[in-house]
């Protein structure tokens, strides 16, 4: 550990003691406890999203689309839509619309990871998703993880992502000593082991040098299922543990029975388990027969270099390429559906 990092951690520790904030101290103690109970990191793999650098806002890179996609092309498609709808809805200036549509045309034919449009830089950003793990599996939510003010189970479930507008600044002070130590420990993180292809390992090792700094995204929560081969994700990331619980309850009572074509006995078993899960305050596990579902705490990092967050690597894989996604638009905003 370099002397600068030792000094920084010492300063954080001194500040934590000096502030004597009971809530902060409990959160820090919770993080320490988690590091003992779940001492290992399980890496799920890369995730992708969009970030922008807008001089009108500041020099920082900010998240435009949550960094949760499994392929770079999904983020490129999102950028395609962002720019197309800007051309359709946000301007009456033909020159502005031309610039936006020219960028859309590029995205329709090329797998580009960065564009500058009207003075704003847009970049497809790569992150890594990981979770803590211990003898009993993946880490569940911590007692100090924030919950929504309204922990309702009724109505449509729309939980806004905490990624949106998040600043990807590795120099920003981490919230707590343990998080700062985690950022330090992740600086040298790279894929190792024979399960990763050689080009993936080489790109990962290169990134430690080209993008040495770490920005940690907001913690997320999702559903994982235990199988003979370990734990596998069964849901998208949600911003709070309760949002993930809502997602599991809705899946067990609505989407899974329909998608998997459960028979009456299976529907009844999942419905019973769902109601038991719902009735237990802050439950983090549900069981149906041999299946175990757990609410898991998930973290993500983004590597950053001198020019900002890391884009996709050459070894990152897409299962499809660029395509035309929206109707042709003239510079005056007229849509042509037959092109």
GROMACS .gro file of C-alpha atoms in nm:
model
  339
    1UNK     CA    1   0.000   0.000   0.000
    2UNK     CA    2   0.144   0.340  -0.094
    3UNK     CA    3   0.212   0.601   0.174
    4UNK     CA    4  -0.051   0.834   0.021
    5UNK     CA    5  -0.322   0.570   0.065
    6UNK     CA    6  -0.206   0.488   0.419
    7UNK     CA    7  -0.227   0.857   0.502
    8UNK     CA    8  -0.572   0.886   0.342
    9UNK     CA    9  -0.710   0.587   0.535
   10UNK     CA   10  -0.562   0.722   0.857
   11UNK     CA   11  -0.732   1.056   0.792
   12UNK     CA   12  -1.066   0.883   0.726
   13UNK     CA   13  -1.035   0.683   1.045
   14UNK     CA   14  -0.952   0.993   1.248
   15UNK     CA   15  -1.244   1.181   1.092
   16UNK     CA   16  -1.483   0.895   1.166
   17UNK     CA   17  -1.380   0.894   1.532
   18UNK     CA   18  -1.391   1.273   1.558
   19UNK     CA   19  -1.740   1.304   1.408
   20UNK     CA   20  -1.875   1.050   1.657
   21UNK     CA   21  -2.188   1.007   1.443
   22UNK     CA   22  -2.378   0.706   1.585
   23UNK     CA   23  -2.544   0.619   1.252
   24UNK     CA   24  -2.215   0.640   1.063
   25UNK     CA   25  -2.038   0.432   1.327
   26UNK     CA   26  -2.307   0.163   1.309
   27UNK     CA   27  -2.284   0.155   0.929
   28UNK     CA   28  -1.907   0.122   0.949
   29UNK     CA   29  -1.934  -0.156   1.207
   30UNK     CA   30  -2.185  -0.330   0.979
   31UNK     CA   31  -1.933  -0.315   0.691
   32UNK     CA   32  -1.658  -0.455   0.911
   33UNK     CA   33  -1.885  -0.740   1.021
   34UNK     CA   34  -1.972  -0.815   0.656
   35UNK     CA   35  -1.602  -0.834   0.565
   36UNK     CA   36  -1.560  -1.117   0.818
   37UNK     CA   37  -1.883  -1.303   0.744
   38UNK     CA   38  -1.846  -1.269   0.367
   39UNK     CA   39  -1.470  -1.238   0.309
   40UNK     CA   40  -1.455  -1.327  -0.061
   41UNK     CA   41  -1.563  -1.143  -0.375
   42UNK     CA   42  -1.760  -1.330  -0.642
   43UNK     CA   43  -1.733  -1.160  -0.981
   44UNK     CA   44  -2.036  -1.199  -1.205
   45UNK     CA   45  -1.884  -1.024  -1.506
   46UNK     CA   46  -1.904  -0.704  -1.709
   47UNK     CA   47  -2.197  -0.466  -1.725
   48UNK     CA   48  -2.246  -0.170  -1.959
   49UNK     CA   49  -2.428   0.161  -1.966
   50UNK     CA   50  -2.394   0.520  -2.089
   51UNK     CA   51  -2.217   0.824  -1.947
   52UNK     CA   52  -2.195   1.184  -2.069
   53UNK     CA   53  -1.949   1.467  -2.029
   54UNK     CA   54  -2.132   1.796  -2.083
   55UNK     CA   55  -1.928   2.118  -2.056
   56UNK     CA   56  -2.247   2.306  -1.970
   57UNK     CA   57  -2.277   2.097  -1.652
   58UNK     CA   58  -1.912   2.043  -1.562
   59UNK     CA   59  -1.603   1.835  -1.644
   60UNK     CA   60  -1.729   1.521  -1.470
   61UNK     CA   61  -1.864   1.214  -1.643
   62UNK     CA   62  -2.221   1.136  -1.530
   63UNK     CA   63  -2.427   0.823  -1.581
   64UNK     CA   64  -2.699   0.869  -1.844
   65UNK     CA   65  -2.821   0.508  -1.864
   66UNK     CA   66  -2.783   0.262  -1.573
   67UNK     CA   67  -2.471   0.045  -1.597
   68UNK     CA   68  -2.653  -0.288  -1.591
   69UNK     CA   69  -2.660  -0.418  -1.951
   70UNK     CA   70  -2.494  -0.748  -2.034
   71UNK     CA   71  -2.357  -0.637  -2.373
   72UNK     CA   72  -2.205  -0.315  -2.512
   73UNK     CA   73  -2.452  -0.314  -2.804
   74UNK     CA   74  -2.745  -0.276  -2.564
   75UNK     CA   75  -2.591   0.051  -2.443
   76UNK     CA   76  -2.523   0.162  -2.801
   77UNK     CA   77  -2.889   0.093  -2.884
   78UNK     CA   78  -2.990   0.303  -2.584
   79UNK     CA   79  -2.774   0.591  -2.712
   80UNK     CA   80  -2.937   0.551  -3.054
   81UNK     CA   81  -3.277   0.601  -2.892
   82UNK     CA   82  -3.164   0.889  -2.669
   83UNK     CA   83  -3.036   1.086  -2.969
   84UNK     CA   84  -3.332   0.996  -3.194
   85UNK     CA   85  -3.586   1.115  -2.937
   86UNK     CA   86  -3.385   1.433  -2.879
   87UNK     CA   87  -3.415   1.499  -3.252
   88UNK     CA   88  -3.787   1.423  -3.245
   89UNK     CA   89  -3.898   1.596  -2.925
   90UNK     CA   90  -3.633   1.838  -2.795
   91UNK     CA   91  -3.562   2.075  -3.082
   92UNK     CA   92  -3.726   2.271  -3.364
   93UNK     CA   93  -3.392   2.373  -3.513
   94UNK     CA   94  -3.320   2.183  -3.840
   95UNK     CA   95  -2.943   2.221  -3.795
   96UNK     CA   96  -2.954   2.071  -3.446
   97UNK     CA   97  -3.177   1.791  -3.570
   98UNK     CA   98  -2.934   1.718  -3.856
   99UNK     CA   99  -2.644   1.676  -3.613
  100UNK     CA  100  -2.845   1.444  -3.390
  101UNK     CA  101  -2.968   1.234  -3.682
  102UNK     CA  102  -2.616   1.210  -3.827
  103UNK     CA  103  -2.505   1.052  -3.498
  104UNK     CA  104  -2.805   0.816  -3.508
  105UNK     CA  105  -2.703   0.711  -3.860
  106UNK     CA  106  -2.354   0.623  -3.736
  107UNK     CA  107  -2.499   0.412  -3.454
  108UNK     CA  108  -2.724   0.230  -3.702
  109UNK     CA  109  -2.425   0.096  -3.895
  110UNK     CA  110  -2.117   0.100  -3.668
  111UNK     CA  111  -2.048  -0.040  -3.317
  112UNK     CA  112  -1.902   0.287  -3.191
  113UNK     CA  113  -1.841   0.337  -2.820
  114UNK     CA  114  -1.810   0.715  -2.815
  115UNK     CA  115  -1.965   1.008  -3.001
  116UNK     CA  116  -1.952   1.382  -2.957
  117UNK     CA  117  -2.280   1.549  -3.051
  118UNK     CA  118  -2.346   1.922  -3.016
  119UNK     CA  119  -2.050   1.958  -2.781
  120UNK     CA  120  -2.154   1.673  -2.548
  121UNK     CA  121  -1.949   1.352  -2.527
  122UNK     CA  122  -2.142   1.026  -2.500
  123UNK     CA  123  -1.956   0.708  -2.405
  124UNK     CA  124  -2.049   0.344  -2.362
  125UNK     CA  125  -1.907   0.262  -2.018
  126UNK     CA  126  -1.789  -0.075  -1.890
  127UNK     CA  127  -1.815  -0.189  -1.530
  128UNK     CA  128  -1.775  -0.510  -1.333
  129UNK     CA  129  -2.047  -0.654  -1.109
  130UNK     CA  130  -1.949  -0.842  -0.794
  131UNK     CA  131  -2.088  -0.958  -0.460
  132UNK     CA  132  -1.942  -1.066  -0.131
  133UNK     CA  133  -1.963  -1.435  -0.051
  134UNK     CA  134  -1.903  -1.653   0.253
  135UNK     CA  135  -1.968  -2.007   0.378
  136UNK     CA  136  -2.346  -1.970   0.343
  137UNK     CA  137  -2.335  -1.811  -0.002
  138UNK     CA  138  -2.393  -1.458  -0.132
  139UNK     CA  139  -2.424  -1.166   0.108
  140UNK     CA  140  -2.782  -1.057   0.181
  141UNK     CA  141  -2.873  -0.693   0.256
  142UNK     CA  142  -2.712  -0.540   0.563
  143UNK     CA  143  -2.923  -0.405   0.850
  144UNK     CA  144  -2.799  -0.053   0.770
  145UNK     CA  145  -2.878  -0.062   0.398
  146UNK     CA  146  -3.136   0.213   0.331
  147UNK     CA  147  -3.499   0.115   0.273
  148UNK     CA  148  -3.767   0.321   0.095
  149UNK     CA  149  -3.996   0.536   0.309
  150UNK     CA  150  -4.299   0.353   0.170
  151UNK     CA  151  -4.243  -0.023   0.195
  152UNK     CA  152  -4.569  -0.107   0.024
  153UNK     CA  153  -4.644  -0.431  -0.164
  154UNK     CA  154  -4.936  -0.295  -0.370
  155UNK     CA  155  -4.965  -0.117  -0.705
  156UNK     CA  156  -4.730  -0.102  -1.000
  157UNK     CA  157  -4.368  -0.150  -0.909
  158UNK     CA  158  -4.144   0.119  -1.057
  159UNK     CA  159  -3.822   0.183  -0.870
  160UNK     CA  160  -3.604   0.460  -1.020
  161UNK     CA  161  -3.240   0.369  -1.069
  162UNK     CA  162  -2.991   0.539  -0.838
  163UNK     CA  163  -2.735   0.529  -1.123
  164UNK     CA  164  -2.894   0.815  -1.316
  165UNK     CA  165  -2.686   1.131  -1.286
  166UNK     CA  166  -2.427   0.955  -1.069
  167UNK     CA  167  -2.082   1.114  -1.101
  168UNK     CA  168  -1.807   0.874  -1.209
  169UNK     CA  169  -1.532   1.044  -1.013
  170UNK     CA  170  -1.276   0.810  -0.851
  171UNK     CA  171  -1.136   1.102  -0.651
  172UNK     CA  172  -1.468   1.161  -0.476
  173UNK     CA  173  -1.448   1.068  -0.109
  174UNK     CA  174  -1.590   0.724  -0.042
  175UNK     CA  175  -1.857   0.698   0.229
  176UNK     CA  176  -1.658   0.531   0.503
  177UNK     CA  177  -1.327   0.368   0.584
  178UNK     CA  178  -1.427   0.020   0.465
  179UNK     CA  179  -1.548   0.148   0.128
  180UNK     CA  180  -1.225   0.343   0.082
  181UNK     CA  181  -1.028   0.028   0.164
  182UNK     CA  182  -1.236  -0.167  -0.088
  183UNK     CA  183  -1.159   0.089  -0.361
  184UNK     CA  184  -0.790   0.056  -0.279
  185UNK     CA  185  -0.804  -0.322  -0.290
  186UNK     CA  186  -0.985  -0.323  -0.626
  187UNK     CA  187  -0.724  -0.112  -0.804
  188UNK     CA  188  -0.523  -0.426  -0.885
  189UNK     CA  189  -0.825  -0.643  -0.964
  190UNK     CA  190  -0.796  -0.843  -1.287
  191UNK     CA  191  -0.952  -1.163  -1.421
  192UNK     CA  192  -0.741  -1.471  -1.353
  193UNK     CA  193  -0.787  -1.844  -1.396
  194UNK     CA  194  -0.841  -2.080  -1.685
  195UNK     CA  195  -1.219  -2.022  -1.695
  196UNK     CA  196  -1.146  -1.684  -1.857
  197UNK     CA  197  -1.017  -1.690  -2.217
  198UNK     CA  198  -0.666  -1.560  -2.274
  199UNK     CA  199  -0.780  -1.243  -2.452
  200UNK     CA  200  -1.017  -1.160  -2.164
  201UNK     CA  201  -0.735  -1.200  -1.910
  202UNK     CA  202  -0.499  -0.990  -2.121
  203UNK     CA  203  -0.751  -0.707  -2.161
  204UNK     CA  204  -0.823  -0.717  -1.787
  205UNK     CA  205  -0.456  -0.695  -1.695
  206UNK     CA  206  -0.407  -0.409  -1.943
  207UNK     CA  207  -0.696  -0.216  -1.791
  208UNK     CA  208  -0.522  -0.210  -1.451
  209UNK     CA  209  -0.261   0.013  -1.615
  210UNK     CA  210  -0.471   0.213  -1.860
  211UNK     CA  211  -0.760   0.276  -1.616
  212UNK     CA  212  -0.604   0.238  -1.270
  213UNK     CA  213  -0.860   0.429  -1.062
  214UNK     CA  214  -1.189   0.294  -0.926
  215UNK     CA  215  -1.533   0.452  -0.905
  216UNK     CA  216  -1.791   0.252  -0.711
  217UNK     CA  217  -2.151   0.273  -0.831
  218UNK     CA  218  -2.447   0.278  -0.591
  219UNK     CA  219  -2.508  -0.060  -0.426
  220UNK     CA  220  -2.791  -0.262  -0.580
  221UNK     CA  221  -3.005  -0.554  -0.469
  222UNK     CA  222  -3.136  -0.848  -0.668
  223UNK     CA  223  -3.273  -1.200  -0.652
  224UNK     CA  224  -3.040  -1.501  -0.681
  225UNK     CA  225  -3.132  -1.869  -0.694
  226UNK     CA  226  -2.918  -2.145  -0.544
  227UNK     CA  227  -2.855  -2.444  -0.765
  228UNK     CA  228  -2.610  -2.736  -0.771
  229UNK     CA  229  -2.362  -2.516  -0.957
  230UNK     CA  230  -2.391  -2.224  -0.717
  231UNK     CA  231  -2.592  -1.905  -0.717
  232UNK     CA  232  -2.733  -1.752  -1.034
  233UNK     CA  233  -2.907  -1.414  -1.076
  234UNK     CA  234  -3.282  -1.419  -1.136
  235UNK     CA  235  -3.366  -1.049  -1.152
  236UNK     CA  236  -3.249  -0.703  -1.245
  237UNK     CA  237  -3.076  -0.483  -0.990
  238UNK     CA  238  -3.302  -0.273  -0.770
  239UNK     CA  239  -3.209   0.032  -0.560
  240UNK     CA  240  -3.321  -0.099  -0.219
  241UNK     CA  241  -3.368  -0.438  -0.051
  242UNK     CA  242  -3.745  -0.385  -0.034
  243UNK     CA  243  -3.763  -0.318  -0.408
  244UNK     CA  244  -3.587  -0.651  -0.465
  245UNK     CA  245  -3.827  -0.823  -0.224
  246UNK     CA  246  -4.120  -0.675  -0.417
  247UNK     CA  247  -3.969  -0.808  -0.738
  248UNK     CA  248  -3.930  -1.159  -0.592
  249UNK     CA  249  -4.288  -1.159  -0.458
  250UNK     CA  250  -4.429  -1.044  -0.793
  251UNK     CA  251  -4.220  -1.303  -0.979
  252UNK     CA  252  -4.339  -1.589  -0.757
  253UNK     CA  253  -4.705  -1.492  -0.780
  254UNK     CA  254  -4.732  -1.355  -1.135
  255UNK     CA  255  -4.452  -1.371  -1.389
  256UNK     CA  256  -4.284  -1.706  -1.313
  257UNK     CA  257  -4.609  -1.912  -1.309
  258UNK     CA  258  -4.702  -1.765  -1.646
  259UNK     CA  259  -4.357  -1.774  -1.807
  260UNK     CA  260  -4.273  -2.128  -1.687
  261UNK     CA  261  -4.629  -2.256  -1.735
  262UNK     CA  262  -4.664  -2.387  -1.380
  263UNK     CA  263  -4.934  -2.646  -1.314
  264UNK     CA  264  -5.189  -2.585  -1.037
  265UNK     CA  265  -4.977  -2.759  -0.773
  266UNK     CA  266  -4.668  -2.552  -0.856
  267UNK     CA  267  -4.870  -2.229  -0.860
  268UNK     CA  268  -5.010  -2.309  -0.516
  269UNK     CA  269  -4.665  -2.391  -0.375
  270UNK     CA  270  -4.512  -2.067  -0.503
  271UNK     CA  271  -4.812  -1.865  -0.385
  272UNK     CA  272  -4.780  -2.007  -0.031
  273UNK     CA  273  -4.407  -1.940  -0.023
  274UNK     CA  274  -4.462  -1.587  -0.152
  275UNK     CA  275  -4.715  -1.506   0.118
  276UNK     CA  276  -4.487  -1.645   0.391
  277UNK     CA  277  -4.201  -1.437   0.252
  278UNK     CA  278  -4.419  -1.123   0.242
  279UNK     CA  279  -4.543  -1.176   0.598
  280UNK     CA  280  -4.191  -1.190   0.746
  281UNK     CA  281  -4.045  -0.841   0.803
  282UNK     CA  282  -3.729  -0.785   0.599
  283UNK     CA  283  -3.713  -1.147   0.487
  284UNK     CA  284  -3.420  -1.222   0.260
  285UNK     CA  285  -3.491  -1.585   0.159
  286UNK     CA  286  -3.783  -1.781   0.016
  287UNK     CA  287  -3.794  -2.157  -0.033
  288UNK     CA  288  -4.011  -2.363  -0.265
  289UNK     CA  289  -3.927  -2.733  -0.256
  290UNK     CA  290  -3.556  -2.764  -0.335
  291UNK     CA  291  -3.532  -2.408  -0.471
  292UNK     CA  292  -3.386  -2.131  -0.255
  293UNK     CA  293  -3.418  -1.765  -0.356
  294UNK     CA  294  -3.217  -1.498  -0.177
  295UNK     CA  295  -3.214  -1.119  -0.184
  296UNK     CA  296  -2.848  -1.038  -0.249
  297UNK     CA  297  -2.638  -0.727  -0.212
  298UNK     CA  298  -2.454  -0.643  -0.534
  299UNK     CA  299  -2.175  -0.395  -0.600
  300UNK     CA  300  -2.028  -0.258  -0.921
  301UNK     CA  301  -1.703  -0.084  -1.009
  302UNK     CA  302  -1.605   0.128  -1.307
  303UNK     CA  303  -1.240   0.167  -1.395
  304UNK     CA  304  -1.129   0.521  -1.480
  305UNK     CA  305  -0.823   0.663  -1.652
  306UNK     CA  306  -0.693   1.008  -1.746
  307UNK     CA  307  -0.974   1.050  -2.002
  308UNK     CA  308  -1.256   0.918  -1.788
  309UNK     CA  309  -1.443   0.589  -1.747
  310UNK     CA  310  -1.333   0.274  -1.927
  311UNK     CA  311  -1.516   0.187  -2.252
  312UNK     CA  312  -1.581  -0.174  -2.366
  313UNK     CA  313  -1.275  -0.394  -2.415
  314UNK     CA  314  -1.191  -0.574  -2.742
  315UNK     CA  315  -1.275  -0.907  -2.577
  316UNK     CA  316  -1.625  -0.798  -2.467
  317UNK     CA  317  -1.879  -0.992  -2.670
  318UNK     CA  318  -2.199  -0.884  -2.847
  319UNK     CA  319  -2.455  -1.134  -2.972
  320UNK     CA  320  -2.586  -0.892  -3.236
  321UNK     CA  321  -2.475  -0.576  -3.409
  322UNK     CA  322  -2.598  -0.228  -3.496
  323UNK     CA  323  -2.936  -0.191  -3.664
  324UNK     CA  324  -3.198   0.064  -3.763
  325UNK     CA  325  -3.426   0.108  -3.463
  326UNK     CA  326  -3.654   0.400  -3.546
  327UNK     CA  327  -3.835   0.545  -3.850
  328UNK     CA  328  -3.643   0.773  -4.084
  329UNK     CA  329  -3.674   1.138  -3.983
  330UNK     CA  330  -3.627   1.447  -4.199
  331UNK     CA  331  -3.449   1.754  -4.068
  332UNK     CA  332  -3.792   1.917  -4.029
  333UNK     CA  333  -3.904   1.633  -3.800
  334UNK     CA  334  -4.124   1.445  -4.047
  335UNK     CA  335  -4.126   1.068  -3.994
  336UNK     CA  336  -4.120   0.818  -4.282
  337UNK     CA  337  -4.244   0.475  -4.177
  338UNK     CA  338  -4.197   0.306  -4.515
  339UNK     CA  339  -3.816   0.350  -4.538
   0.00000   0.00000   0.00000
